[in-house]
Structures are given as structure tokens and as C-alpha cells.
Short mmCIF file of C-alpha atoms in Angstrom, two decimals:
data_model
loop_
_atom_site.label_atom_id
_atom_site.label_comp_id
_atom_site.label_asym_id
_atom_site.label_seq_id
_atom_site.Cartn_x
_atom_site.Cartn_y
_atom_site.Cartn_z
CA UNK C 1 -1.15 -17.99 11.07
CA UNK C 2 -4.26 -17.19 13.14
CA UNK C 3 -7.53 -16.27 11.47
CA UNK C 4 -8.34 -12.58 11.67
CA UNK C 5 -11.60 -10.66 11.48
CA UNK C 6 -12.41 -10.57 7.78
CA UNK C 7 -14.40 -7.36 8.24
CA UNK C 8 -11.30 -5.64 9.60
CA UNK C 9 -9.25 -6.95 6.69
CA UNK C 10 -11.85 -5.60 4.26
CA UNK C 11 -11.80 -2.20 5.97
CA UNK C 12 -8.02 -1.87 5.78
CA UNK C 13 -8.02 -3.06 2.18
CA UNK C 14 -10.62 -0.45 1.26
CA UNK C 15 -8.62 2.26 3.00
CA UNK C 16 -5.45 1.30 1.15
CA UNK C 17 -7.29 1.26 -2.20
CA UNK C 18 -8.49 4.82 -1.59
CA UNK C 19 -5.05 5.89 -0.38
CA UNK C 20 -3.29 4.58 -3.49
CA UNK C 21 -5.73 4.86 -6.42
CA UNK C 22 -5.39 3.12 -9.74
CA UNK C 23 -5.66 5.12 -12.94
CA UNK C 24 -8.39 2.77 -14.18
CA UNK C 25 -10.59 0.21 -12.44
CA UNK C 26 -12.88 -2.48 -13.79
CA UNK C 27 -15.43 -3.82 -11.28
CA UNK C 28 -16.34 -7.44 -11.99
CA UNK C 29 -18.53 -9.59 -9.74
CA UNK C 30 -16.96 -8.42 -6.47
CA UNK C 31 -13.42 -8.16 -7.84
CA UNK C 32 -11.58 -4.95 -8.72
CA UNK C 33 -9.21 -5.04 -11.69
CA UNK C 34 -6.80 -2.12 -11.24
CA UNK C 35 -4.56 -0.60 -13.88
CA UNK C 36 -1.84 2.06 -13.52
CA UNK C 37 0.60 1.64 -16.38
CA UNK C 38 2.69 -0.94 -14.55
CA UNK C 39 3.79 1.28 -11.65
CA UNK C 40 3.39 -0.55 -8.32
CA UNK C 41 1.98 -4.03 -8.03
CA UNK C 42 -0.86 -2.91 -5.77
CA UNK C 43 -2.27 -0.60 -8.46
CA UNK C 44 -1.85 -3.17 -11.25
CA UNK C 45 -3.51 -6.24 -9.81
CA UNK C 46 -6.84 -7.85 -9.09
CA UNK C 47 -8.19 -7.00 -5.63
CA UNK C 48 -10.47 -9.76 -4.35
CA UNK C 49 -12.65 -8.01 -1.79
CA UNK C 50 -16.32 -8.91 -2.00
CA UNK C 51 -18.54 -11.98 -2.42
CA UNK C 52 -18.98 -13.18 -5.99
CA UNK C 53 -21.13 -15.68 -7.84
CA UNK C 54 -19.35 -16.56 -11.09
CA UNK C 55 -17.14 -19.71 -11.38
CA UNK C 56 -13.48 -19.11 -10.47
CA UNK C 57 -12.01 -20.21 -13.79
CA UNK C 58 -14.41 -18.00 -15.70
CA UNK C 59 -13.39 -15.03 -13.57
CA UNK C 60 -9.67 -15.75 -13.85
CA UNK C 61 -10.02 -15.98 -17.65
CA UNK C 62 -11.79 -12.61 -17.65
CA UNK C 63 -8.94 -11.03 -15.67
CA UNK C 64 -6.24 -12.51 -17.87
CA UNK C 65 -7.93 -11.17 -20.99
CA UNK C 66 -8.05 -7.63 -19.61
CA UNK C 67 -4.47 -7.54 -18.34
CA UNK C 68 -3.13 -9.02 -21.57
CA UNK C 69 -5.04 -6.32 -23.45
CA UNK C 70 -3.36 -3.70 -21.23
CA UNK C 71 0.09 -5.23 -21.82
CA UNK C 72 0.49 -6.10 -18.15
CA UNK C 73 1.10 -9.39 -16.33
CA UNK C 74 -1.97 -10.76 -14.58
CA UNK C 75 -1.51 -10.49 -10.83
CA UNK C 76 -3.85 -11.16 -7.92
CA UNK C 77 -3.51 -9.55 -4.50
CA UNK C 78 -4.75 -12.06 -1.92
CA UNK C 79 -5.44 -12.18 1.80
CA UNK C 80 -6.79 -14.91 4.04
CA UNK C 81 -10.22 -13.39 3.36
CA UNK C 82 -10.04 -14.42 -0.32
CA UNK C 83 -12.63 -16.92 -1.59
CA UNK C 84 -11.96 -20.52 -0.62
CA UNK C 85 -9.91 -22.31 -3.24
CA UNK C 86 -8.78 -19.24 -5.18
CA UNK C 87 -5.14 -19.30 -4.07
CA UNK C 88 -4.91 -23.03 -4.77
CA UNK C 89 -6.57 -22.66 -8.18
CA UNK C 90 -4.18 -19.91 -9.21
CA UNK C 91 -1.25 -22.11 -8.18
CA UNK C 92 -2.65 -24.94 -10.29
CA UNK C 93 -2.85 -22.57 -13.25
CA UNK C 94 0.84 -21.74 -12.92
CA UNK C 95 0.68 -18.54 -10.88
CA UNK C 96 3.69 -18.12 -8.62
CA UNK C 97 3.41 -16.67 -5.13
CA UNK C 98 5.55 -13.66 -4.25
CA UNK C 99 5.71 -10.46 -2.22
CA UNK C 100 4.70 -11.43 1.32
CA UNK C 101 3.47 -8.18 2.90
CA UNK C 102 2.71 -7.57 6.58
CA UNK C 103 -0.16 -5.15 7.24
CA UNK C 104 0.39 -3.58 10.64
CA UNK C 105 -1.77 -1.36 12.83
CA UNK C 106 -1.29 0.92 15.82
CA UNK C 107 -3.69 2.63 18.21
CA UNK C 108 -2.95 6.34 18.59
CA UNK C 109 -5.26 6.78 21.57
CA UNK C 110 -3.56 8.32 24.59
CA UNK C 111 -0.40 9.08 22.63
CA UNK C 112 1.02 12.28 21.21
CA UNK C 113 3.34 12.72 18.25
CA UNK C 114 5.23 15.79 17.08
CA UNK C 115 6.36 16.66 13.55
CA UNK C 116 10.09 16.84 12.93
CA UNK C 117 11.76 20.24 12.63
CA UNK C 118 13.26 18.89 9.40
CA UNK C 119 9.86 18.22 7.86
CA UNK C 120 8.00 19.95 5.08
CA UNK C 121 4.38 18.82 4.83
CA UNK C 122 2.60 19.52 1.55
CA UNK C 123 -1.12 19.31 0.85
CA UNK C 124 -0.41 18.61 -2.82
CA UNK C 125 2.70 16.94 -4.25
CA UNK C 126 4.97 19.27 -6.16
CA UNK C 127 7.07 18.05 -9.08
CA UNK C 128 10.28 18.34 -7.06
CA UNK C 129 8.75 16.23 -4.27
CA UNK C 130 7.66 13.60 -6.81
CA UNK C 131 11.21 13.45 -8.19
CA UNK C 132 12.60 12.91 -4.69
CA UNK C 133 9.96 10.27 -3.94
CA UNK C 134 10.96 8.35 -7.06
CA UNK C 135 14.65 8.66 -6.22
CA UNK C 136 14.37 7.48 -2.64
CA UNK C 137 11.88 4.71 -3.43
CA UNK C 138 13.97 3.55 -6.40
CA UNK C 139 11.16 4.12 -8.87
CA UNK C 140 12.13 4.64 -12.48
CA UNK C 141 12.08 8.29 -13.55
CA UNK C 142 9.76 7.26 -16.39
CA UNK C 143 7.08 6.54 -13.77
CA UNK C 144 7.08 10.11 -12.41
CA UNK C 145 4.17 11.10 -14.63
CA UNK C 146 2.11 8.07 -13.60
CA UNK C 147 2.89 8.77 -9.94
CA UNK C 148 1.75 12.38 -10.31
CA UNK C 149 -1.54 11.28 -11.87
CA UNK C 150 -2.02 8.64 -9.15
CA UNK C 151 -1.50 11.10 -6.31
CA UNK C 152 -3.85 13.62 -7.92
CA UNK C 153 -6.60 11.00 -7.71
CA UNK C 154 -6.42 10.65 -3.93
CA UNK C 155 -9.87 11.86 -2.87
CA UNK C 156 -9.30 11.79 0.90
CA UNK C 157 -7.09 13.92 3.15
CA UNK C 158 -3.40 13.40 2.41
CA UNK C 159 -0.01 14.87 3.27
CA UNK C 160 3.20 14.58 1.29
CA UNK C 161 6.15 14.70 3.66
CA UNK C 162 9.83 15.42 3.05
CA UNK C 163 12.65 15.62 5.58
CA UNK C 164 15.64 17.69 4.47
CA UNK C 165 19.00 18.73 5.90
CA UNK C 166 21.29 21.30 4.33
CA UNK C 167 18.92 21.68 1.42
CA UNK C 168 18.94 17.98 0.53
CA UNK C 169 15.85 15.77 0.88
CA UNK C 170 16.80 12.66 2.84
CA UNK C 171 13.42 11.06 3.62
CA UNK C 172 9.92 11.06 2.14
CA UNK C 173 6.54 9.57 2.90
CA UNK C 174 2.80 9.92 2.40
CA UNK C 175 0.13 10.02 5.11
CA UNK C 176 -3.51 9.47 4.11
CA UNK C 177 -6.42 9.89 6.54
CA UNK C 178 -9.83 8.27 6.23
CA UNK C 179 -12.35 6.85 8.71
CA UNK C 180 -10.21 7.51 11.83
CA UNK C 181 -7.20 5.79 10.26
CA UNK C 182 -3.98 7.30 8.97
CA UNK C 183 -2.17 5.15 6.42
CA UNK C 184 1.58 5.50 5.89
CA UNK C 185 2.83 4.89 2.36
CA UNK C 186 6.09 5.09 0.46
CA UNK C 187 8.26 5.72 3.51
CA UNK C 188 11.88 5.91 2.42
CA UNK C 189 15.17 7.21 3.82
CA UNK C 190 18.28 7.88 1.75
CA UNK C 191 20.54 4.84 2.10
CA UNK C 192 23.55 7.08 2.78
CA UNK C 193 22.06 8.56 5.96
CA UNK C 194 20.20 5.66 7.51
CA UNK C 195 20.45 4.84 11.23
CA UNK C 196 20.50 8.55 12.09
CA UNK C 197 16.93 8.82 13.37
CA UNK C 198 15.37 10.01 10.13
CA UNK C 199 13.06 7.01 9.87
CA UNK C 200 11.75 7.66 13.37
CA UNK C 201 11.27 11.36 12.59
CA UNK C 202 9.46 10.52 9.35
CA UNK C 203 7.02 8.11 11.00
CA UNK C 204 6.36 10.50 13.87
CA UNK C 205 5.67 13.36 11.46
CA UNK C 206 3.16 11.24 9.53
CA UNK C 207 1.45 10.11 12.72
CA UNK C 208 1.31 13.70 13.96
CA UNK C 209 -0.46 14.73 10.76
CA UNK C 210 -2.92 11.89 11.22
CA UNK C 211 -3.72 12.94 14.77
CA UNK C 212 -4.32 16.54 13.67
CA UNK C 213 -6.88 15.18 11.20
CA UNK C 214 -8.63 13.14 13.89
CA UNK C 215 -7.08 9.73 13.28
CA UNK C 216 -7.33 7.25 16.15
CA UNK C 217 -5.42 4.44 14.47
CA UNK C 218 -2.55 4.01 12.03
CA UNK C 219 -1.75 1.32 9.50
CA UNK C 220 1.05 0.54 7.09
CA UNK C 221 2.25 -2.19 4.76
CA UNK C 222 5.78 -3.56 4.93
CA UNK C 223 7.63 -6.43 3.30
CA UNK C 224 7.70 -9.29 5.79
CA UNK C 225 11.42 -9.73 5.04
CA UNK C 226 12.36 -6.07 5.69
CA UNK C 227 13.90 -6.53 9.13
CA UNK C 228 15.13 -2.92 9.66
CA UNK C 229 11.70 -1.46 8.83
CA UNK C 230 9.92 -4.03 10.99
CA UNK C 231 12.20 -3.13 13.88
CA UNK C 232 11.45 0.59 13.45
CA UNK C 233 7.69 0.06 13.37
CA UNK C 234 7.84 -2.30 16.35
CA UNK C 235 9.43 0.46 18.42
CA UNK C 236 6.34 2.57 17.79
CA UNK C 237 4.12 -0.33 18.80
CA UNK C 238 2.86 -1.42 15.39
CA UNK C 239 1.65 -5.03 15.33
CA UNK C 240 0.79 -7.30 12.45
CA UNK C 241 -2.93 -7.56 11.72
CA UNK C 242 -2.75 -9.79 8.64
CA UNK C 243 -0.67 -10.46 5.55
CA UNK C 244 -1.27 -10.28 1.86
CA UNK C 245 0.64 -11.72 -1.05
CA UNK C 246 0.53 -11.80 -4.82
CA UNK C 247 -0.08 -14.54 -7.33
CA UNK C 248 1.63 -13.62 -10.59
CA UNK C 249 1.04 -15.41 -13.86
CA UNK C 250 4.02 -17.08 -15.51
#
């Protein structure tokens, strides 16, 4: 895998942190320990973003203590910009690697996108929208309260999108705009109505919102093994910028 601009990786990581806040964060020597009651790995893991000075083992011990106290497994979210030797040290300590994620970007310059006629775009997520988001993203209903609190903490411009036909929500997604970027999160289409153009309409609606807010670029995160989603995003012109993965204890 080619080396990418670490400053660009840091920018996109910062944007995604702001787009999907944790309920609690501990800042420790350049690392961010994020906690959100166990909902979503990204909001319940250590984000290794900035230079640090403490020894690796000392820092890993610190993280393990805090996640054990919270009743959560210790997980690290890593990119190629992580400190040298960290991934290897975690492996030596028994952390398994999982969740290969492709971070993809797209220039919106010179292009125009239109929202779908099926779309409802909310400035704030309503309880019914949250229920549909959980259903279509296969999140446990018990996490609905945590999701609501998480979305309330988004401090930048966001839109909560639903596509419905005949009164039934069939696709949902979130678009978050910051620093000329629109991030697409939680995109999901009902399995019973896939391959009917709803995914395309959902992405285009989110990109349209981003453009209205001044976004010049778009980014998203997708499982590297999710071939249908990768194919959809490729048709829009999204290209991989870098990958991240998790190291999970045990």
C-alpha cells in the first residue's frame, strides 16, 4: 500500500471525530480515548492522532485501565500515520487485527448533485428517524438512546436524511459538513429494496446537501470487503485515500 500524506490523514480523522462524537473523551499525550457506551467501534476506541512522548507500553497500560473501568474492550483505531512500532507492539500483546476500513474521497468541484424527490432532510434527528436508522443499520434498539445523545453532540453542520416510498422509510444516512468537506455516515438501504437506485439517490442527496453548505470535497468510510458499496461509490468517482483498522484486545 503506498504511503499517503499524513497531514491529509490527520485532517480526515479529525473531521470524522467531529462528525461522530463520543459521549466522553480522555486526552492523553496525543491520544484520544473515546467512550460511548459500547455503540460503534469508532466511538469506543483509542484514536492515535498526534505526536506523543511517553513509552508505548506505559500508554497502552493506561488505556487498558480506563477501558476496563468502563466495562469495554480496549480497542485501538490505527492508520499508517500511527507511531512506528505501535501496531506491532499491540500484536505482541495479543491484540487481534480486524475491521479493515477504506476511507475514500471525492472532489465535488465542477459537479452538481440534486436531492431525491423521495428525500426528507432534517436539521435535527427526530425519534422516528433514529428508530429507522437503528433498524436499517442493524443497531440494537437498546442503543437508540446512546445514538440520540451522540447525534446531539455534533457541533458542526449536519443533515439527517431519509428516503421513503409509500410512507415507509427505505434508506437513511447522515451528511456532516466541516472545512469544505462533507462526510457521509451510516448510509443504509433496506435489504428488501436494494438494487432499485435508492443507494444512488441517498448518496446524491447527501452530496447535494454538502454542496449547498459550501463543501468542495466528500469523504466516507466503507468496509474494504463490502463489494456492493464499493461499486456504488466508485460510480460516483470516490477513490481510496487510506485505510484504517482496529486492534482489539483478547
